[in-house]
């Protein structure tokens, strides 16, 4: 009998540990990029995943051997109806406390938004008084953010009425006075996705992945399975974690929760932003979603999560060098498949 292999590379990445369930469906943005846009803008937007299809796009990435030729590209459609700006919130900084809220101003939302489904204890605020108090503290503020609310009634594939709320930082310029004026102008108004992003831009997508429940180490970590056909009559998945006498090593692959994790996909390219969702909906509608009725955003490639799941789109925190040198170039989409997905 030959020599047995006693070592192997570890399976799975420890960078995502602990692999526990996400605490919320709408993920909180933990990192905001520093971008110079020349004007104040929201640095993120919220939409709902509708489904996938494919398209043909003219390759325009510099240095690519296929540059100038049509390439097959899988695409993801995200329905992005206008969001409603509910509140302005100012953040100050203290070395001991870090960023902390220094005040906020809420506007009375419209009745059709049905915000009481999300926040039943929402009180009434004196908007002018609160804005004046924030303006007095402007010199001590570090950031200004707004709370945006989705409008589920405008989404074709959703049956819920409860809106989702996301806190979004306003950036693009270093002048906090201009940022505060921009926040006051959009407070109590709708903001479209075309006011935040443009075709050809790279964005980061933050979402909660598809949940797969409790899984063993073979599926969860990709470890080797014992031979099935001989020698192991009592099972092929009997894989035990090593112990050092004080418990099991946390690095060892073990069974547990798989999926429903908060994940970030970096540098996804926006191919299209449209106003009429019917022009992007395949025949028969998207599987498990239906018809896209409002504005939409088409992204190249796949994104985390199942259909109908909230998708946070953010300005990129680590864009590639070619993107910084070339800038935003609107892609040329020559064909989008609208064939029925019902038989797939």
PDB file of N, CA and C in Angstrom, residues 81-132:
ATOM      1  N   UNK A  81     -37.957  51.717  -8.656  1.00  0.00           N
ATOM      2  CA  UNK A  81     -38.880  52.860  -8.690  1.00  0.00           C
ATOM      3  C   UNK A  81     -38.339  54.010  -7.857  1.00  0.00           C
ATOM      4  N   UNK A  82     -38.880  55.209  -8.021  1.00  0.00           N
ATOM      5  CA  UNK A  82     -38.393  56.351  -7.235  1.00  0.00           C
ATOM      6  C   UNK A  82     -38.541  56.103  -5.734  1.00  0.00           C
ATOM      7  N   UNK A  83     -37.574  56.590  -4.973  1.00  0.00           N
ATOM      8  CA  UNK A  83     -37.620  56.491  -3.513  1.00  0.00           C
ATOM      9  C   UNK A  83     -38.059  57.828  -2.944  1.00  0.00           C
ATOM     10  N   UNK A  84     -38.628  57.780  -1.760  1.00  0.00           N
ATOM     11  CA  UNK A  84     -39.124  58.980  -1.080  1.00  0.00           C
ATOM     12  C   UNK A  84     -38.174  59.329   0.064  1.00  0.00           C
ATOM     13  N   UNK A  85     -37.757  60.578   0.126  1.00  0.00           N
ATOM     14  CA  UNK A  85     -36.815  61.033   1.160  1.00  0.00           C
ATOM     15  C   UNK A  85     -37.611  61.428   2.399  1.00  0.00           C
ATOM     16  N   UNK A  86     -37.399  60.689   3.479  1.00  0.00           N
ATOM     17  CA  UNK A  86     -38.177  60.874   4.703  1.00  0.00           C
ATOM     18  C   UNK A  86     -37.546  61.849   5.681  1.00  0.00           C
ATOM     19  N   UNK A  87     -36.222  61.800   5.828  1.00  0.00           N
ATOM     20  CA  UNK A  87     -35.593  62.560   6.903  1.00  0.00           C
ATOM     21  C   UNK A  87     -34.168  62.907   6.531  1.00  0.00           C
ATOM     22  N   UNK A  88     -33.648  63.922   7.231  1.00  0.00           N
ATOM     23  CA  UNK A  88     -32.247  64.333   7.143  1.00  0.00           C
ATOM     24  C   UNK A  88     -31.629  64.112   8.507  1.00  0.00           C
ATOM     25  N   UNK A  89     -30.447  63.524   8.526  1.00  0.00           N
ATOM     26  CA  UNK A  89     -29.787  63.213   9.789  1.00  0.00           C
ATOM     27  C   UNK A  89     -28.340  63.691   9.730  1.00  0.00           C
ATOM     28  N   UNK A  90     -27.916  64.406  10.748  1.00  0.00           N
ATOM     29  CA  UNK A  90     -26.547  64.894  10.824  1.00  0.00           C
ATOM     30  C   UNK A  90     -25.722  64.078  11.791  1.00  0.00           C
ATOM     31  N   UNK A  91     -24.457  63.835  11.435  1.00  0.00           N
ATOM     32  CA  UNK A  91     -23.557  63.047  12.278  1.00  0.00           C
ATOM     33  C   UNK A  91     -22.337  63.884  12.628  1.00  0.00           C
ATOM     34  N   UNK A  92     -22.016  63.879  13.917  1.00  0.00           N
ATOM     35  CA  UNK A  92     -20.798  64.520  14.416  1.00  0.00           C
ATOM     36  C   UNK A  92     -19.811  63.429  14.825  1.00  0.00           C
ATOM     37  N   UNK A  93     -18.574  63.856  15.075  1.00  0.00           N
ATOM     38  CA  UNK A  93     -17.524  62.873  15.401  1.00  0.00           C
ATOM     39  C   UNK A  93     -16.869  63.222  16.725  1.00  0.00           C
ATOM     40  N   UNK A  94     -16.675  62.196  17.522  1.00  0.00           N
ATOM     41  CA  UNK A  94     -15.968  62.329  18.792  1.00  0.00           C
ATOM     42  C   UNK A  94     -14.934  61.202  18.875  1.00  0.00           C
ATOM     43  N   UNK A  95     -13.697  61.490  19.271  1.00  0.00           N
ATOM     44  CA  UNK A  95     -12.681  60.422  19.318  1.00  0.00           C
ATOM     45  C   UNK A  95     -13.054  59.254  20.211  1.00  0.00           C
ATOM     46  N   UNK A  96     -13.830  59.515  21.256  1.00  0.00           N
ATOM     47  CA  UNK A  96     -14.209  58.445  22.169  1.00  0.00           C
ATOM     48  C   UNK A  96     -15.467  57.708  21.724  1.00  0.00           C
ATOM     49  N   UNK A  97     -16.360  58.414  21.061  1.00  0.00           N
ATOM     50  CA  UNK A  97     -17.639  57.824  20.660  1.00  0.00           C
ATOM     51  C   UNK A  97     -17.681  57.436  19.194  1.00  0.00           C
ATOM     52  N   UNK A  98     -16.803  58.034  18.388  1.00  0.00           N
ATOM     53  CA  UNK A  98     -16.903  57.836  16.948  1.00  0.00           C
ATOM     54  C   UNK A  98     -17.999  58.709  16.370  1.00  0.00           C
ATOM     55  N   UNK A  99     -18.602  58.277  15.271  1.00  0.00           N
ATOM     56  CA  UNK A  99     -19.718  59.019  14.689  1.00  0.00           C
ATOM     57  C   UNK A  99     -20.960  58.833  15.546  1.00  0.00           C
ATOM     58  N   UNK A 100     -21.650  59.939  15.807  1.00  0.00           N
ATOM     59  CA  UNK A 100     -22.894  59.851  16.563  1.00  0.00           C
ATOM     60  C   UNK A 100     -23.895  60.840  15.978  1.00  0.00           C
ATOM     61  N   UNK A 101     -25.165  60.517  16.120  1.00  0.00           N
ATOM     62  CA  UNK A 101     -26.225  61.349  15.567  1.00  0.00           C
ATOM     63  C   UNK A 101     -26.350  62.639  16.363  1.00  0.00           C
ATOM     64  N   UNK A 102     -26.282  63.768  15.640  1.00  0.00           N
ATOM     65  CA  UNK A 102     -26.370  65.071  16.296  1.00  0.00           C
ATOM     66  C   UNK A 102     -27.726  65.725  16.094  1.00  0.00           C
ATOM     67  N   UNK A 103     -28.632  65.054  15.448  1.00  0.00           N
ATOM     68  CA  UNK A 103     -29.967  65.620  15.219  1.00  0.00           C
ATOM     69  C   UNK A 103     -30.526  65.150  13.896  1.00  0.00           C
ATOM     70  N   UNK A 104     -31.842  65.224  13.780  1.00  0.00           N
ATOM     71  CA  UNK A 104     -32.502  64.795  12.551  1.00  0.00           C
ATOM     72  C   UNK A 104     -33.787  65.566  12.377  1.00  0.00           C
ATOM     73  N   UNK A 105     -34.267  65.604  11.149  1.00  0.00           N
ATOM     74  CA  UNK A 105     -35.501  66.314  10.812  1.00  0.00           C
ATOM     75  C   UNK A 105     -36.331  65.416   9.907  1.00  0.00           C
ATOM     76  N   UNK A 106     -37.548  65.104  10.351  1.00  0.00           N
ATOM     77  CA  UNK A 106     -38.455  64.233   9.609  1.00  0.00           C
ATOM     78  C   UNK A 106     -39.546  65.066   8.955  1.00  0.00           C
ATOM     79  N   UNK A 107     -39.934  64.638   7.773  1.00  0.00           N
ATOM     80  CA  UNK A 107     -41.046  65.252   7.080  1.00  0.00           C
ATOM     81  C   UNK A 107     -42.252  64.329   7.191  1.00  0.00           C
ATOM     82  N   UNK A 108     -43.430  64.888   7.183  1.00  0.00           N
ATOM     83  CA  UNK A 108     -44.632  64.057   7.268  1.00  0.00           C
ATOM     84  C   UNK A 108     -44.839  63.332   5.942  1.00  0.00           C
ATOM     85  N   UNK A 109     -44.796  62.001   5.936  1.00  0.00           N
ATOM     86  CA  UNK A 109     -44.881  61.259   4.681  1.00  0.00           C
ATOM     87  C   UNK A 109     -46.304  61.267   4.129  1.00  0.00           C
ATOM     88  N   UNK A 110     -46.466  61.072   2.833  1.00  0.00           N
ATOM     89  CA  UNK A 110     -47.819  60.974   2.263  1.00  0.00           C
ATOM     90  C   UNK A 110     -48.541  59.725   2.742  1.00  0.00           C
ATOM     91  N   UNK A 111     -49.869  59.788   2.755  1.00  0.00           N
ATOM     92  CA  UNK A 111     -50.664  58.674   3.264  1.00  0.00           C
ATOM     93  C   UNK A 111     -50.504  57.421   2.414  1.00  0.00           C
ATOM     94  N   UNK A 112     -50.344  57.595   1.094  1.00  0.00           N
ATOM     95  CA  UNK A 112     -50.237  56.426   0.222  1.00  0.00           C
ATOM     96  C   UNK A 112     -48.954  55.634   0.458  1.00  0.00           C
ATOM     97  N   UNK A 113     -47.980  56.236   1.139  1.00  0.00           N
ATOM     98  CA  UNK A 113     -46.755  55.509   1.465  1.00  0.00           C
ATOM     99  C   UNK A 113     -46.993  54.476   2.566  1.00  0.00           C
ATOM    100  N   UNK A 114     -47.986  54.708   3.428  1.00  0.00           N
ATOM    101  CA  UNK A 114     -48.340  53.811   4.530  1.00  0.00           C
ATOM    102  C   UNK A 114     -47.115  53.485   5.399  1.00  0.00           C
ATOM    103  N   UNK A 115     -46.428  54.541   5.810  1.00  0.00           N
ATOM    104  CA  UNK A 115     -45.217  54.364   6.604  1.00  0.00           C
ATOM    105  C   UNK A 115     -45.523  53.807   8.001  1.00  0.00           C
ATOM    106  N   UNK A 116     -46.767  53.962   8.461  1.00  0.00           N
ATOM    107  CA  UNK A 116     -47.108  53.442   9.785  1.00  0.00           C
ATOM    108  C   UNK A 116     -47.009  51.923   9.844  1.00  0.00           C
ATOM    109  N   UNK A 117     -47.023  51.257   8.706  1.00  0.00           N
ATOM    110  CA  UNK A 117     -46.811  49.816   8.696  1.00  0.00           C
ATOM    111  C   UNK A 117     -45.382  49.467   9.116  1.00  0.00           C
ATOM    112  N   UNK A 118     -44.442  50.356   8.810  1.00  0.00           N
ATOM    113  CA  UNK A 118     -43.035  50.138   9.144  1.00  0.00           C
ATOM    114  C   UNK A 118     -42.684  50.741  10.499  1.00  0.00           C
ATOM    115  N   UNK A 119     -43.166  51.968  10.754  1.00  0.00           N
ATOM    116  CA  UNK A 119     -42.870  52.672  12.002  1.00  0.00           C
ATOM    117  C   UNK A 119     -44.202  53.088  12.617  1.00  0.00           C
ATOM    118  N   UNK A 120     -44.817  52.228  13.426  1.00  0.00           N
ATOM    119  CA  UNK A 120     -46.139  52.575  13.975  1.00  0.00           C
ATOM    120  C   UNK A 120     -46.109  53.702  14.991  1.00  0.00           C
ATOM    121  N   UNK A 121     -44.949  53.980  15.599  1.00  0.00           N
ATOM    122  CA  UNK A 121     -44.860  55.012  16.638  1.00  0.00           C
ATOM    123  C   UNK A 121     -44.264  56.308  16.113  1.00  0.00           C
ATOM    124  N   UNK A 122     -44.283  56.508  14.809  1.00  0.00           N
ATOM    125  CA  UNK A 122     -43.691  57.717  14.238  1.00  0.00           C
ATOM    126  C   UNK A 122     -44.490  58.937  14.667  1.00  0.00           C
ATOM    127  N   UNK A 123     -43.812  59.888  15.317  1.00  0.00           N
ATOM    128  CA  UNK A 123     -44.477  61.096  15.781  1.00  0.00           C
ATOM    129  C   UNK A 123     -44.390  62.213  14.747  1.00  0.00           C
ATOM    130  N   UNK A 124     -44.995  63.331  15.088  1.00  0.00           N
ATOM    131  CA  UNK A 124     -44.963  64.487  14.205  1.00  0.00           C
ATOM    132  C   UNK A 124     -43.863  65.439  14.675  1.00  0.00           C
ATOM    133  N   UNK A 125     -43.087  65.935  13.722  1.00  0.00           N
ATOM    134  CA  UNK A 125     -41.954  66.789  14.046  1.00  0.00           C
ATOM    135  C   UNK A 125     -42.136  68.151  13.393  1.00  0.00           C
ATOM    136  N   UNK A 126     -41.607  69.149  14.042  1.00  0.00           N
ATOM    137  CA  UNK A 126     -41.580  70.497  13.484  1.00  0.00           C
ATOM    138  C   UNK A 126     -40.392  70.571  12.538  1.00  0.00           C
ATOM    139  N   UNK A 127     -40.654  70.425  11.234  1.00  0.00           N
ATOM    140  CA  UNK A 127     -39.580  70.294  10.256  1.00  0.00           C
ATOM    141  C   UNK A 127     -38.711  71.545  10.208  1.00  0.00           C
ATOM    142  N   UNK A 128     -39.326  72.722  10.258  1.00  0.00           N
ATOM    143  CA  UNK A 128     -38.544  73.959  10.167  1.00  0.00           C
ATOM    144  C   UNK A 128     -37.641  74.138  11.387  1.00  0.00           C
ATOM    145  N   UNK A 129     -38.169  73.816  12.555  1.00  0.00           N
ATOM    146  CA  UNK A 129     -37.378  73.953  13.774  1.00  0.00           C
ATOM    147  C   UNK A 129     -36.202  72.983  13.779  1.00  0.00           C
ATOM    148  N   UNK A 130     -36.451  71.734  13.384  1.00  0.00           N
ATOM    149  CA  UNK A 130     -35.389  70.736  13.378  1.00  0.00           C
ATOM    150  C   UNK A 130     -34.306  71.067  12.355  1.00  0.00           C
ATOM    151  N   UNK A 131     -34.717  71.559  11.179  1.00  0.00           N
ATOM    152  CA  UNK A 131     -33.729  71.938  10.171  1.00  0.00           C
ATOM    153  C   UNK A 131     -32.885  73.120  10.642  1.00  0.00           C
ATOM    154  N   UNK A 132     -33.505  74.060  11.346  1.00  0.00           N
ATOM    155  CA  UNK A 132     -32.758  75.202  11.874  1.00  0.00           C
ATOM    156  C   UNK A 132     -31.740  74.751  12.923  1.00  0.00           C
TER     157      UNK A 132
END
